[in-house]
PDB file of C-alpha atoms in Angstrom:
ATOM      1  CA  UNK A   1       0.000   0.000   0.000  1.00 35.00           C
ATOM      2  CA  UNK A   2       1.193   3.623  -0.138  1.00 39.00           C
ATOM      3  CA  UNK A   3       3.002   5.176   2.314  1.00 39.00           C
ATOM      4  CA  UNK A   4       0.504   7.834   4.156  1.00 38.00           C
ATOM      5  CA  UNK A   5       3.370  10.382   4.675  1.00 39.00           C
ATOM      6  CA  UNK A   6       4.404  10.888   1.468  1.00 50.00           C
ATOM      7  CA  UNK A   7       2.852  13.638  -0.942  1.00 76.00           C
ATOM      8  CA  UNK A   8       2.286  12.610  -4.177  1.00 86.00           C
ATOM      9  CA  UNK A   9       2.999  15.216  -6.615  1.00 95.00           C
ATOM     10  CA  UNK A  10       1.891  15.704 -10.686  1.00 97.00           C
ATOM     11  CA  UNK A  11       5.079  14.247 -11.423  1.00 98.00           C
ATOM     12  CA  UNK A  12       4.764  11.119  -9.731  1.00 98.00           C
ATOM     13  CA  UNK A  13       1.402  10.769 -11.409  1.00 98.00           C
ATOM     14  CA  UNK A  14       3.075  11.197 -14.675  1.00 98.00           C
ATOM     15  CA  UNK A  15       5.633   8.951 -13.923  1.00 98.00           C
ATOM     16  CA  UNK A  16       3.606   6.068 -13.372  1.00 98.00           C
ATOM     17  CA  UNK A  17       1.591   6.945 -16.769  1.00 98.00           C
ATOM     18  CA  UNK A  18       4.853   6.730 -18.245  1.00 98.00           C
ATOM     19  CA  UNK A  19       5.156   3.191 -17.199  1.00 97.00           C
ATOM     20  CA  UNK A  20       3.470   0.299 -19.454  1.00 95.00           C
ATOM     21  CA  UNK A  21       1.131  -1.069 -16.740  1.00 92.00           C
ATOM     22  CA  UNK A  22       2.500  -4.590 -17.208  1.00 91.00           C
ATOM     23  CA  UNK A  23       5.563  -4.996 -17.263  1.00 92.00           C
ATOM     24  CA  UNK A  24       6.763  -1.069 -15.797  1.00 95.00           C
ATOM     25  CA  UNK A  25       8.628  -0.150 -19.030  1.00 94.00           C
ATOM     26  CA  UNK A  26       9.326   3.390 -19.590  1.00 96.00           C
ATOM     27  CA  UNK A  27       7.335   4.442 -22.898  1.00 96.00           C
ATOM     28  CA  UNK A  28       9.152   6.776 -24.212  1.00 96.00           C
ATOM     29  CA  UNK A  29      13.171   7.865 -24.146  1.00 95.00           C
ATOM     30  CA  UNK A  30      14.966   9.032 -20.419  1.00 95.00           C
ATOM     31  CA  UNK A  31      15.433  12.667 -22.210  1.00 96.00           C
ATOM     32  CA  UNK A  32      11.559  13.028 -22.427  1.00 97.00           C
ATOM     33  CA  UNK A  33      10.983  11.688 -19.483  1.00 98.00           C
ATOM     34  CA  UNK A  34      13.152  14.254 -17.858  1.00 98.00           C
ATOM     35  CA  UNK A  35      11.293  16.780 -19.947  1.00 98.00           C
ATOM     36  CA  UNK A  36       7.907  15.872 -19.366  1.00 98.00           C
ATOM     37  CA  UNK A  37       8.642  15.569 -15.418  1.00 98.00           C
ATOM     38  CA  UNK A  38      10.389  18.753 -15.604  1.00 98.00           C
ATOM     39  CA  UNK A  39       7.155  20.236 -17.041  1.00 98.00           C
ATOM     40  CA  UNK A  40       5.419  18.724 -14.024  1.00 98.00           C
ATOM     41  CA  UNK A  41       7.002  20.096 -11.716  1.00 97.00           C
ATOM     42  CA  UNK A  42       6.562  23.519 -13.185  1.00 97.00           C
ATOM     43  CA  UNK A  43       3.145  23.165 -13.712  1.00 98.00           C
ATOM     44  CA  UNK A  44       2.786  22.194 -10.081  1.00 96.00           C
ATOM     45  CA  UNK A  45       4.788  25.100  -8.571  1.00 95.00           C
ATOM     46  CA  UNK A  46       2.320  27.236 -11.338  1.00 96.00           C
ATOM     47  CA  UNK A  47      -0.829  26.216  -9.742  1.00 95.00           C
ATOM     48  CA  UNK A  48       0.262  26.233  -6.280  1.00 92.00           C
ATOM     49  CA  UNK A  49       1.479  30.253  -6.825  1.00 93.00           C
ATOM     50  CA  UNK A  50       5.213  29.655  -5.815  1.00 92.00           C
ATOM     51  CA  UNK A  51       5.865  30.407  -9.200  1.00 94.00           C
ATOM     52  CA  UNK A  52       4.406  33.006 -11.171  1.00 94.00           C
ATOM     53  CA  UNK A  53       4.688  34.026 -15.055  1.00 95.00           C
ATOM     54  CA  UNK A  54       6.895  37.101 -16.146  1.00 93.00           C
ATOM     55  CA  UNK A  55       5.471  37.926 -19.220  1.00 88.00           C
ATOM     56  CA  UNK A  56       8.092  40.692 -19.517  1.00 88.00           C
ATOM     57  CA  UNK A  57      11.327  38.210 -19.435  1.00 87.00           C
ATOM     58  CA  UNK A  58       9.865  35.765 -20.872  1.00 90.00           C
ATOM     59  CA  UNK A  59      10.558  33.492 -17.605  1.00 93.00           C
ATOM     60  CA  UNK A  60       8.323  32.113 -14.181  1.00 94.00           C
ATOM     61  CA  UNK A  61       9.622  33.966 -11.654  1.00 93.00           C
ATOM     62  CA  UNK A  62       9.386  33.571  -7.652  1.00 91.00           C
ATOM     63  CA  UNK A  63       6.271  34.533  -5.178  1.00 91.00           C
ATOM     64  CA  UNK A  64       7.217  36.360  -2.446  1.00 84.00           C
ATOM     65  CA  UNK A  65       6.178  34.629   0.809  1.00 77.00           C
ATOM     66  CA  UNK A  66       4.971  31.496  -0.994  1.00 70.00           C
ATOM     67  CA  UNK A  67       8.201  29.138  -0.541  1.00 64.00           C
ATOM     68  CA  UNK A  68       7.443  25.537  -1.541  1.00 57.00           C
ATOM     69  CA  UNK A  69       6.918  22.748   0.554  1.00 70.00           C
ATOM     70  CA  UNK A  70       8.699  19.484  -0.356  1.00 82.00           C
ATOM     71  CA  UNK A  71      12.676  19.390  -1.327  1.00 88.00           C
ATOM     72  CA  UNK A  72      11.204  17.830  -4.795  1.00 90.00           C
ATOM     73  CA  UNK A  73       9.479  21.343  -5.520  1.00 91.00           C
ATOM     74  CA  UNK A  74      11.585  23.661  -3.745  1.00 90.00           C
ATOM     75  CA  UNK A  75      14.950  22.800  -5.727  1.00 90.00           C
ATOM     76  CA  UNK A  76      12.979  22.240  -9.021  1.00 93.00           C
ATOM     77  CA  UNK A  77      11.796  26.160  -8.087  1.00 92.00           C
ATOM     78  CA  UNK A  78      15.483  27.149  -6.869  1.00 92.00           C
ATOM     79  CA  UNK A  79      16.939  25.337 -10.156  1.00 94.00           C
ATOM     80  CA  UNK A  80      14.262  27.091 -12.753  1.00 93.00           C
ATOM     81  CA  UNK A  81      14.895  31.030 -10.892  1.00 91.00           C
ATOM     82  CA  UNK A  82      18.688  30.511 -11.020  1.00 91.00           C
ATOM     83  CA  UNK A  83      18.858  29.436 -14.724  1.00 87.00           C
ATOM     84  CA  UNK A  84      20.367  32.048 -16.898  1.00 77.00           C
ATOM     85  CA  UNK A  85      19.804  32.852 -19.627  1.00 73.00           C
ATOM     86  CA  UNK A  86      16.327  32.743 -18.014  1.00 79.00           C
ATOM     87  CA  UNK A  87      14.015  31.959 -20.550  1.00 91.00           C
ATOM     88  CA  UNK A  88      11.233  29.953 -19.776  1.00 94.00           C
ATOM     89  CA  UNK A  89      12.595  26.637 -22.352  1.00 95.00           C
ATOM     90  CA  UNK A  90      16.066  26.855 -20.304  1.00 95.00           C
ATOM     91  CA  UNK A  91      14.269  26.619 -17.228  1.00 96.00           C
ATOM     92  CA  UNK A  92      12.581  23.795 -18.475  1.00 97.00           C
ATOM     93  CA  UNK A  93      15.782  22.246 -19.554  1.00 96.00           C
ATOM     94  CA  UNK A  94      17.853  23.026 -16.192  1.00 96.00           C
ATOM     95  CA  UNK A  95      14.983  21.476 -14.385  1.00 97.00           C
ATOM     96  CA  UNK A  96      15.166  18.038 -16.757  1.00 97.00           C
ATOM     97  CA  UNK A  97      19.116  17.874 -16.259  1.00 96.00           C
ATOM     98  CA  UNK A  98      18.133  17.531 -11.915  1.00 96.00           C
ATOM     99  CA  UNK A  99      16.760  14.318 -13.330  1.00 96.00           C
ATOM    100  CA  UNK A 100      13.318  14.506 -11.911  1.00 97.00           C
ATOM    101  CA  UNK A 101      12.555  10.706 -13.243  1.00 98.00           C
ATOM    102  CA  UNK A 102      15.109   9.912 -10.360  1.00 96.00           C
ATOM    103  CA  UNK A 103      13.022  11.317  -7.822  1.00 96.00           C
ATOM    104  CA  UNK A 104       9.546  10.564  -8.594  1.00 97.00           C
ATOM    105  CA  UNK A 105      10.191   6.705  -9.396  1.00 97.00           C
ATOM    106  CA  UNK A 106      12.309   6.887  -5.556  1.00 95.00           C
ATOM    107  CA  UNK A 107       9.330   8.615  -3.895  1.00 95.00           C
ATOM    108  CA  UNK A 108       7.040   5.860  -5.987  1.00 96.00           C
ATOM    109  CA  UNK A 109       9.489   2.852  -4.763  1.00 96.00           C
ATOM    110  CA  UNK A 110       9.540   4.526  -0.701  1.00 94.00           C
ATOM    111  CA  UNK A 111       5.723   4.325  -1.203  1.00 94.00           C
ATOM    112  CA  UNK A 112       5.240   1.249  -2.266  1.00 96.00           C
ATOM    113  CA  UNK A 113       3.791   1.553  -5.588  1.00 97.00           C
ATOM    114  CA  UNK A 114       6.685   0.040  -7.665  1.00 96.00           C
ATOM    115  CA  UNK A 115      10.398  -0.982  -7.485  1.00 95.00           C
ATOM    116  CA  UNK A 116      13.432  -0.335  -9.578  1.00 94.00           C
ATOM    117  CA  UNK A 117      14.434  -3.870 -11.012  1.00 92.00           C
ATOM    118  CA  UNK A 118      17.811  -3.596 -13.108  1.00 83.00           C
ATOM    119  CA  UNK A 119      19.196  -6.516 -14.940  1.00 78.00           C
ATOM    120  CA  UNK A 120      22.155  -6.645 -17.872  1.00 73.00           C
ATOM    121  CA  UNK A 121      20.756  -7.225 -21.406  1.00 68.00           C
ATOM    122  CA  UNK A 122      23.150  -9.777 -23.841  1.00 73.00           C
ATOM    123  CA  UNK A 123      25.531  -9.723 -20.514  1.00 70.00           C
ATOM    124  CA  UNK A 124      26.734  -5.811 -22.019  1.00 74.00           C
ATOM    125  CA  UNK A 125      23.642  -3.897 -21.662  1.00 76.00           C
ATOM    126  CA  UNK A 126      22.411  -2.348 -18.892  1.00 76.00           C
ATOM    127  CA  UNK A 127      18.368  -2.040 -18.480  1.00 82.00           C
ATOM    128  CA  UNK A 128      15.835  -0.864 -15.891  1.00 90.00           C
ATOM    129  CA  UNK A 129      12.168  -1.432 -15.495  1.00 95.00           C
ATOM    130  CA  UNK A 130       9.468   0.013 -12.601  1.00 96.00           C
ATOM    131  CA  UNK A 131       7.325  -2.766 -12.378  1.00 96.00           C
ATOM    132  CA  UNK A 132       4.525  -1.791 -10.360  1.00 97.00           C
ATOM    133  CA  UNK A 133       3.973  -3.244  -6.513  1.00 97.00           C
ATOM    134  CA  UNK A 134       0.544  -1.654  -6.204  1.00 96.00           C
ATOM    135  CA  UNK A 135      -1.982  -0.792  -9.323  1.00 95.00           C
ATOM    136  CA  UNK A 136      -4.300   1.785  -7.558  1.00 96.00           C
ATOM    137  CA  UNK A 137      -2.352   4.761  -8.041  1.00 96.00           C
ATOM    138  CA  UNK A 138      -1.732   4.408 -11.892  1.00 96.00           C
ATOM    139  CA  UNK A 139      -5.303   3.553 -12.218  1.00 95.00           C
ATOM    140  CA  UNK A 140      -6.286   6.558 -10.354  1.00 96.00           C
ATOM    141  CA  UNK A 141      -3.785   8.804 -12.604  1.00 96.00           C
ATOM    142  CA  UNK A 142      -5.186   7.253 -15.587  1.00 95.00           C
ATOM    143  CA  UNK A 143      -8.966   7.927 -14.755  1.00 94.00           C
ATOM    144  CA  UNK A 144      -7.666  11.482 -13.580  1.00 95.00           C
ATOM    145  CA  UNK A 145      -6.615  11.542 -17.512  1.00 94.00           C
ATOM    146  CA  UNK A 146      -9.942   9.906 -18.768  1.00 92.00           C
ATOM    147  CA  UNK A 147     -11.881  12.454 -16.760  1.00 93.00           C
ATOM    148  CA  UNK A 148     -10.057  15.707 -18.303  1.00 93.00           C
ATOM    149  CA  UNK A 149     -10.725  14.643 -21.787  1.00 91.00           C
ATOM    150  CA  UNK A 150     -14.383  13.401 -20.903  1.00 89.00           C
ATOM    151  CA  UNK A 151     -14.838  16.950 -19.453  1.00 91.00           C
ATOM    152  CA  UNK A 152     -13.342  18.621 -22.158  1.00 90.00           C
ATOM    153  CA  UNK A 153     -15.390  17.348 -25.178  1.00 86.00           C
ATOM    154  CA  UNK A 154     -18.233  18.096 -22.818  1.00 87.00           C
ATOM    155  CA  UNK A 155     -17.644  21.610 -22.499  1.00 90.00           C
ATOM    156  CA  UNK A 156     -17.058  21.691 -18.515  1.00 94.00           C
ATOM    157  CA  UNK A 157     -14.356  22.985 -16.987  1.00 96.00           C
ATOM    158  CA  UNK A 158     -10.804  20.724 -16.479  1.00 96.00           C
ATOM    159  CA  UNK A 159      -9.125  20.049 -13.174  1.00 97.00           C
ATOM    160  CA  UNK A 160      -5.863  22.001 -13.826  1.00 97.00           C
ATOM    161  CA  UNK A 161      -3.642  19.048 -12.532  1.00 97.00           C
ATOM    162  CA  UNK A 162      -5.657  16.843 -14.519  1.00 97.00           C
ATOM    163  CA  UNK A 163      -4.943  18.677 -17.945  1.00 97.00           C
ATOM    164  CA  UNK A 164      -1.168  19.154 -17.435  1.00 98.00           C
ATOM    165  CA  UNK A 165      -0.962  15.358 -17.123  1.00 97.00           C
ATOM    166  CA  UNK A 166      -2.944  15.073 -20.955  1.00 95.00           C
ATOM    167  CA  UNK A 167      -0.918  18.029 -22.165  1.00 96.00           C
ATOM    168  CA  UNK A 168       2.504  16.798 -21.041  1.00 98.00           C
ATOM    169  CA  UNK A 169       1.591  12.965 -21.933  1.00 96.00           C
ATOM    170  CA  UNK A 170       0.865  14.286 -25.497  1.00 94.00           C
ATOM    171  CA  UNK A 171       3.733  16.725 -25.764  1.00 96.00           C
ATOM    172  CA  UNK A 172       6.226  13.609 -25.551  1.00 96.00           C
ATOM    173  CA  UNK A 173       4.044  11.409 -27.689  1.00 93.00           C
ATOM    174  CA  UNK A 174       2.739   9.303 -24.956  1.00 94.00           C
ATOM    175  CA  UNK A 175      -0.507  10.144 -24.396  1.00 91.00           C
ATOM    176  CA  UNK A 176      -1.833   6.797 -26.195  1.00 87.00           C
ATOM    177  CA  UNK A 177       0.741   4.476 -25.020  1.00 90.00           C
ATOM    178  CA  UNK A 178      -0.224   5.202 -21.682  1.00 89.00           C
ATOM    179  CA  UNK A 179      -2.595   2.123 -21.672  1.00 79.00           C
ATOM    180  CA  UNK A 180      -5.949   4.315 -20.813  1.00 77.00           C
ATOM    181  CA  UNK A 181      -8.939   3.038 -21.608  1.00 70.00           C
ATOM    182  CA  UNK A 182     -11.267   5.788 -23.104  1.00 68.00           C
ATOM    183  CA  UNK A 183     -15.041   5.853 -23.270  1.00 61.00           C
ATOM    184  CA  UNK A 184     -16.528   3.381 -25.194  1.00 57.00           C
ATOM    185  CA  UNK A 185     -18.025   6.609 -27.463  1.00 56.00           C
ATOM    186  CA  UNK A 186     -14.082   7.779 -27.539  1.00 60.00           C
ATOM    187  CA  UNK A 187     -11.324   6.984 -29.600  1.00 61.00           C
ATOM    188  CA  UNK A 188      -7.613   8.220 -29.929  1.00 60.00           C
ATOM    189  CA  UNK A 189      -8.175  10.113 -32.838  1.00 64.00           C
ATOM    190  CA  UNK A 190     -10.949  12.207 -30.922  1.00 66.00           C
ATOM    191  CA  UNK A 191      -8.792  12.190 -27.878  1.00 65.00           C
ATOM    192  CA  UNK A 192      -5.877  14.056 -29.998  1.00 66.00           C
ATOM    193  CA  UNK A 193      -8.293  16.979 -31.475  1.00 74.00           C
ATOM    194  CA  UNK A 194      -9.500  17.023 -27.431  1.00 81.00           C
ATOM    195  CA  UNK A 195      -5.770  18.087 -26.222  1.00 89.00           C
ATOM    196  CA  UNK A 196      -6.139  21.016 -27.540  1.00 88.00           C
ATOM    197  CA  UNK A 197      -9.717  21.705 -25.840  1.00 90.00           C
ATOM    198  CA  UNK A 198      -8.349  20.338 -22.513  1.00 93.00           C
ATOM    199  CA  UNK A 199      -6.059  23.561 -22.532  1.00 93.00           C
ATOM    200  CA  UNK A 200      -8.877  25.860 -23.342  1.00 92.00           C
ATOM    201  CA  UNK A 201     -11.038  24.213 -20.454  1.00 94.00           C
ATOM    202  CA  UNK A 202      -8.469  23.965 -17.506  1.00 96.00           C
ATOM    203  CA  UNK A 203     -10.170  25.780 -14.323  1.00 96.00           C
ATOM    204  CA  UNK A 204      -6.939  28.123 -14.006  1.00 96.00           C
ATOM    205  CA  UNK A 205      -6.960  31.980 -13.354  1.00 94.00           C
ATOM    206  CA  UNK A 206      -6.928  33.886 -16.654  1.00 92.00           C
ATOM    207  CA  UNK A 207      -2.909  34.738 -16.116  1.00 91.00           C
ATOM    208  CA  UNK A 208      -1.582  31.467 -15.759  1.00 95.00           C
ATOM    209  CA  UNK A 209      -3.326  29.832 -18.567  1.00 95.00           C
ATOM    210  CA  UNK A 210      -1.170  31.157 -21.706  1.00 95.00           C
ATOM    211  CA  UNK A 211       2.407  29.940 -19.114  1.00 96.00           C
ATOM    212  CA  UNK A 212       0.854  26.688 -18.659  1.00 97.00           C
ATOM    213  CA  UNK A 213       0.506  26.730 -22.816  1.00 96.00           C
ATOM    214  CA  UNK A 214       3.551  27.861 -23.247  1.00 96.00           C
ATOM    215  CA  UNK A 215       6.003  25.326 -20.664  1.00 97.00           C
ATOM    216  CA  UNK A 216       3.835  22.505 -22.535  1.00 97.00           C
ATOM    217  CA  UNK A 217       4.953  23.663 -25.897  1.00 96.00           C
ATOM    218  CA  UNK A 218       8.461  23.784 -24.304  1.00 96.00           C
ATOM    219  CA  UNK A 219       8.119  20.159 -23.534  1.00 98.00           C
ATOM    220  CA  UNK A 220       7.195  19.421 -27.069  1.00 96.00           C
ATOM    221  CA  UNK A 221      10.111  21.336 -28.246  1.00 96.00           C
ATOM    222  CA  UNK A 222      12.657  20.092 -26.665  1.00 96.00           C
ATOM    223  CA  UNK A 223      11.300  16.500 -26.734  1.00 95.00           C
ATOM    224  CA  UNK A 224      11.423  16.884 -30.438  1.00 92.00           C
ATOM    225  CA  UNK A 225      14.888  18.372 -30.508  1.00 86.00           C
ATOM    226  CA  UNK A 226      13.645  21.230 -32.725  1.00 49.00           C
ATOM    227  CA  UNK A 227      13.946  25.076 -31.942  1.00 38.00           C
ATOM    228  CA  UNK A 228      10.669  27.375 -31.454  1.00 37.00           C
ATOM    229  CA  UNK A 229      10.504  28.549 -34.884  1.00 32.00           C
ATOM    230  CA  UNK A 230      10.429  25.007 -36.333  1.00 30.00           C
ATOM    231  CA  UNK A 231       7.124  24.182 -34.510  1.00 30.00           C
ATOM    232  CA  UNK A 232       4.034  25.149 -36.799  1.00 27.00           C
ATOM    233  CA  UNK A 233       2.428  28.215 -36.388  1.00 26.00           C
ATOM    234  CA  UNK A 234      -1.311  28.463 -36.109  1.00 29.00           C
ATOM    235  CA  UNK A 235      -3.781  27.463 -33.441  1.00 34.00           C
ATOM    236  CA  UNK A 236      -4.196  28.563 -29.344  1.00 37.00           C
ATOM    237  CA  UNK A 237      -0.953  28.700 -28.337  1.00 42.00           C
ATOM    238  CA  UNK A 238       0.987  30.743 -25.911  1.00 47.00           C
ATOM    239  CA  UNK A 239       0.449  34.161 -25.372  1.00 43.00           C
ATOM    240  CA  UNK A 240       2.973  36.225 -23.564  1.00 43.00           C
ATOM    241  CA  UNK A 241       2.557  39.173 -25.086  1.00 38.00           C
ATOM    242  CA  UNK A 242       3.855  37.744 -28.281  1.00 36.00           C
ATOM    243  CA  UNK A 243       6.557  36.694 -26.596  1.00 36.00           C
ATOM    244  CA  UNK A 244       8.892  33.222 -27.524  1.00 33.00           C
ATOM    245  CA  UNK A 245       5.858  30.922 -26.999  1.00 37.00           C
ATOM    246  CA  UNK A 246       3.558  32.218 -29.568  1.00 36.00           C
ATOM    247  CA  UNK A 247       3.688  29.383 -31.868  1.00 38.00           C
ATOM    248  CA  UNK A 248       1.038  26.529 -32.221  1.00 45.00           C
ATOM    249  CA  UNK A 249      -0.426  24.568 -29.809  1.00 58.00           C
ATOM    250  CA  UNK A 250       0.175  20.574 -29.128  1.00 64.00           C
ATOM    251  CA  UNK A 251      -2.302  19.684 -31.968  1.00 56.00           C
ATOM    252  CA  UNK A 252      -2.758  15.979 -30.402  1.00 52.00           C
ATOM    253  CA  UNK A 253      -0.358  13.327 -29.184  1.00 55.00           C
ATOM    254  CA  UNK A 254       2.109  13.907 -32.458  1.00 48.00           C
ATOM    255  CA  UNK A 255       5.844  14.352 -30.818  1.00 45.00           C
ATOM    256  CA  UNK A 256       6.186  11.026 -31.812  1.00 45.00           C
ATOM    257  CA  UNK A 257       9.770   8.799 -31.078  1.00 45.00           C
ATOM    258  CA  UNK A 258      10.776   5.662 -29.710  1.00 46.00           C
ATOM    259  CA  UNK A 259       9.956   3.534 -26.371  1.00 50.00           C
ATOM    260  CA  UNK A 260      13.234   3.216 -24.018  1.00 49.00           C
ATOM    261  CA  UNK A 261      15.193   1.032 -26.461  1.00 40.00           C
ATOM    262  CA  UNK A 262      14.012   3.815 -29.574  1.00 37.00           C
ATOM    263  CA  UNK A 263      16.148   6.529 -28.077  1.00 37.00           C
ATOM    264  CA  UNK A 264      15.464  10.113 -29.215  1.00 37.00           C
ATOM    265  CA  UNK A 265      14.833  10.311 -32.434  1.00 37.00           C
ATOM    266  CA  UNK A 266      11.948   9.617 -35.625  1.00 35.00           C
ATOM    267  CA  UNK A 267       8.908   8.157 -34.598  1.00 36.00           C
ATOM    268  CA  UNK A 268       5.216   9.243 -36.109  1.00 36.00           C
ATOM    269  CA  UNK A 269       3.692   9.917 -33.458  1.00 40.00           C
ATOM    270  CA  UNK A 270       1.772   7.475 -30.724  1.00 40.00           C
ATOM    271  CA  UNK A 271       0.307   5.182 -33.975  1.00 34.00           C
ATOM    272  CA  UNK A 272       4.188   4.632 -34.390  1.00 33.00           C
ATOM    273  CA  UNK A 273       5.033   2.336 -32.356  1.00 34.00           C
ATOM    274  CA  UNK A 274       5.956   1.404 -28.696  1.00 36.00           C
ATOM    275  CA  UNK A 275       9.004   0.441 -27.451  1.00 37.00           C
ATOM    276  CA  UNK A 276      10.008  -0.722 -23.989  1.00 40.00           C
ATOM    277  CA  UNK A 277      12.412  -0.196 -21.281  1.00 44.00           C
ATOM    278  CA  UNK A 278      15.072  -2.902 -22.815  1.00 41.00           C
TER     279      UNK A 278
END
């Protein structure tokens, strides 16, 4: 069972949704795991107001008085206000390189929930896998996941936590290889036009929607390997001011790439292909 004490945070949710149910596989490459738990963290420090959006430099900045509780949050927070040059994607990446997939599957392994199993591959390679000591709290993540895109294509407002874990799933092309069973009326193809709805519907204070947009794009970005201007244009996406996030929005679960063995490149999105942790 999980451990009572410990607080589970957005990324630990996404970590486990990360994980093939199964056999505890990581679905998609380490660097977008980083990435997408980076963007996690974020998020969380977003909606909690420790952080706040600059739209001015471009960056999340600190909220006086409101220091975060946890050492997972407060040194993502420290890491992202101390990055220079302080643009909101390097914050992103300085976060990633803390390697935040090291903390959330530890915190997940002190609760209970899974266990870090590593074995040699062909008597060379090294390989991990998470399998899972305890279902309920991937189930629970999952149906947190079901329940933002049900919402969304009904027009009600999303649970803010709820969307960043569709937005951040999709921005590393995971969002289907998450195992989630969808509606019977669903289907992934419905669920991909929905992402972008989900970021329209979150229940977030007018301010903080556009730098929630805008750190998910990030994710895509950097997931993708590709610089802000080669992202299309078009669509609901950040809105700064005009500022560096101004492109298009997630468009669906299309980042595309590898499982764990795929590494970081090609891929055609989450009809592409798998992959596992060996």
């Amino acid at each position: 069972m999980v451990n009572s004490v410990w607080d589970v945070l957005l990324a630990d949710d996404l970590a486990l949704l990360l994980l093939t149910p199964d056999e505890g596989r990581r679905t998609v490459s380490a660097r977008r795991a980083q990435l997408a738990l980076a963007g996690a963290l974020l998020s969380e420090l977003l909606l909690a107001g420790h952080l706040a959006p600059d739209p001015v430099e471009r960056r999340l900045v600190p909220v006086a008085g409101a220091g975060p509780g946890g050492a997972r949050l407060q040194r993502a927070g420290v890491v992202a206000v101390q990055a220079l040059p302080g643009h909101l994607p390097t914050q992103l990446g300085r976060v990633a390189q803390e390697e935040p997939w090291a903390g959330a599957t530890g915190a997940l392994a002190a609760g209970g929930v899974l266990r870090e199993e590593q074995r040699i591959v062909l008597w060379v390679f090294p390989s991990v896998r998470w399998p899972l000591l305890d279902a309920g709290p991937r189930k629970a993540a999952a149906a947190r996941v079901v329940g933002a895109l049900r919402e969304a294509v009904q027009g009600r407002p999303v649970e803010p936590g709820a969307a960043s874990l569709v937005r951040l799933l999709a921005a590393v092309g995971a969002l289907r290889r998450a195992g989630i069973e969808l509606p019977a009326q669903s289907g992934w193809r419905a669920a991909g036009r929905t992402v972008d709805v989900v970021a329209r519907q979150r229940a977030v204070p007018p301010h903080l929607a556009p730098a929630l947009t805008d750190l998910e794009l990030a994710v895509r970005r950097l997931a993708a390997g590709t610089s802000e201007g080669d992202v299309e244009s078009g669509g609901s996406g950040g809105a700064w001011g005009g500022g560096w996030g101004s492109g298009g929005d997630l468009g669906g679960d299309s980042c595309g790439g590898g499982g764990e063995g795929g590494g970081d490149g090609g891929g055609g999105g989450d009809g592409g292909g798998g992959g596992g942790g060996d």
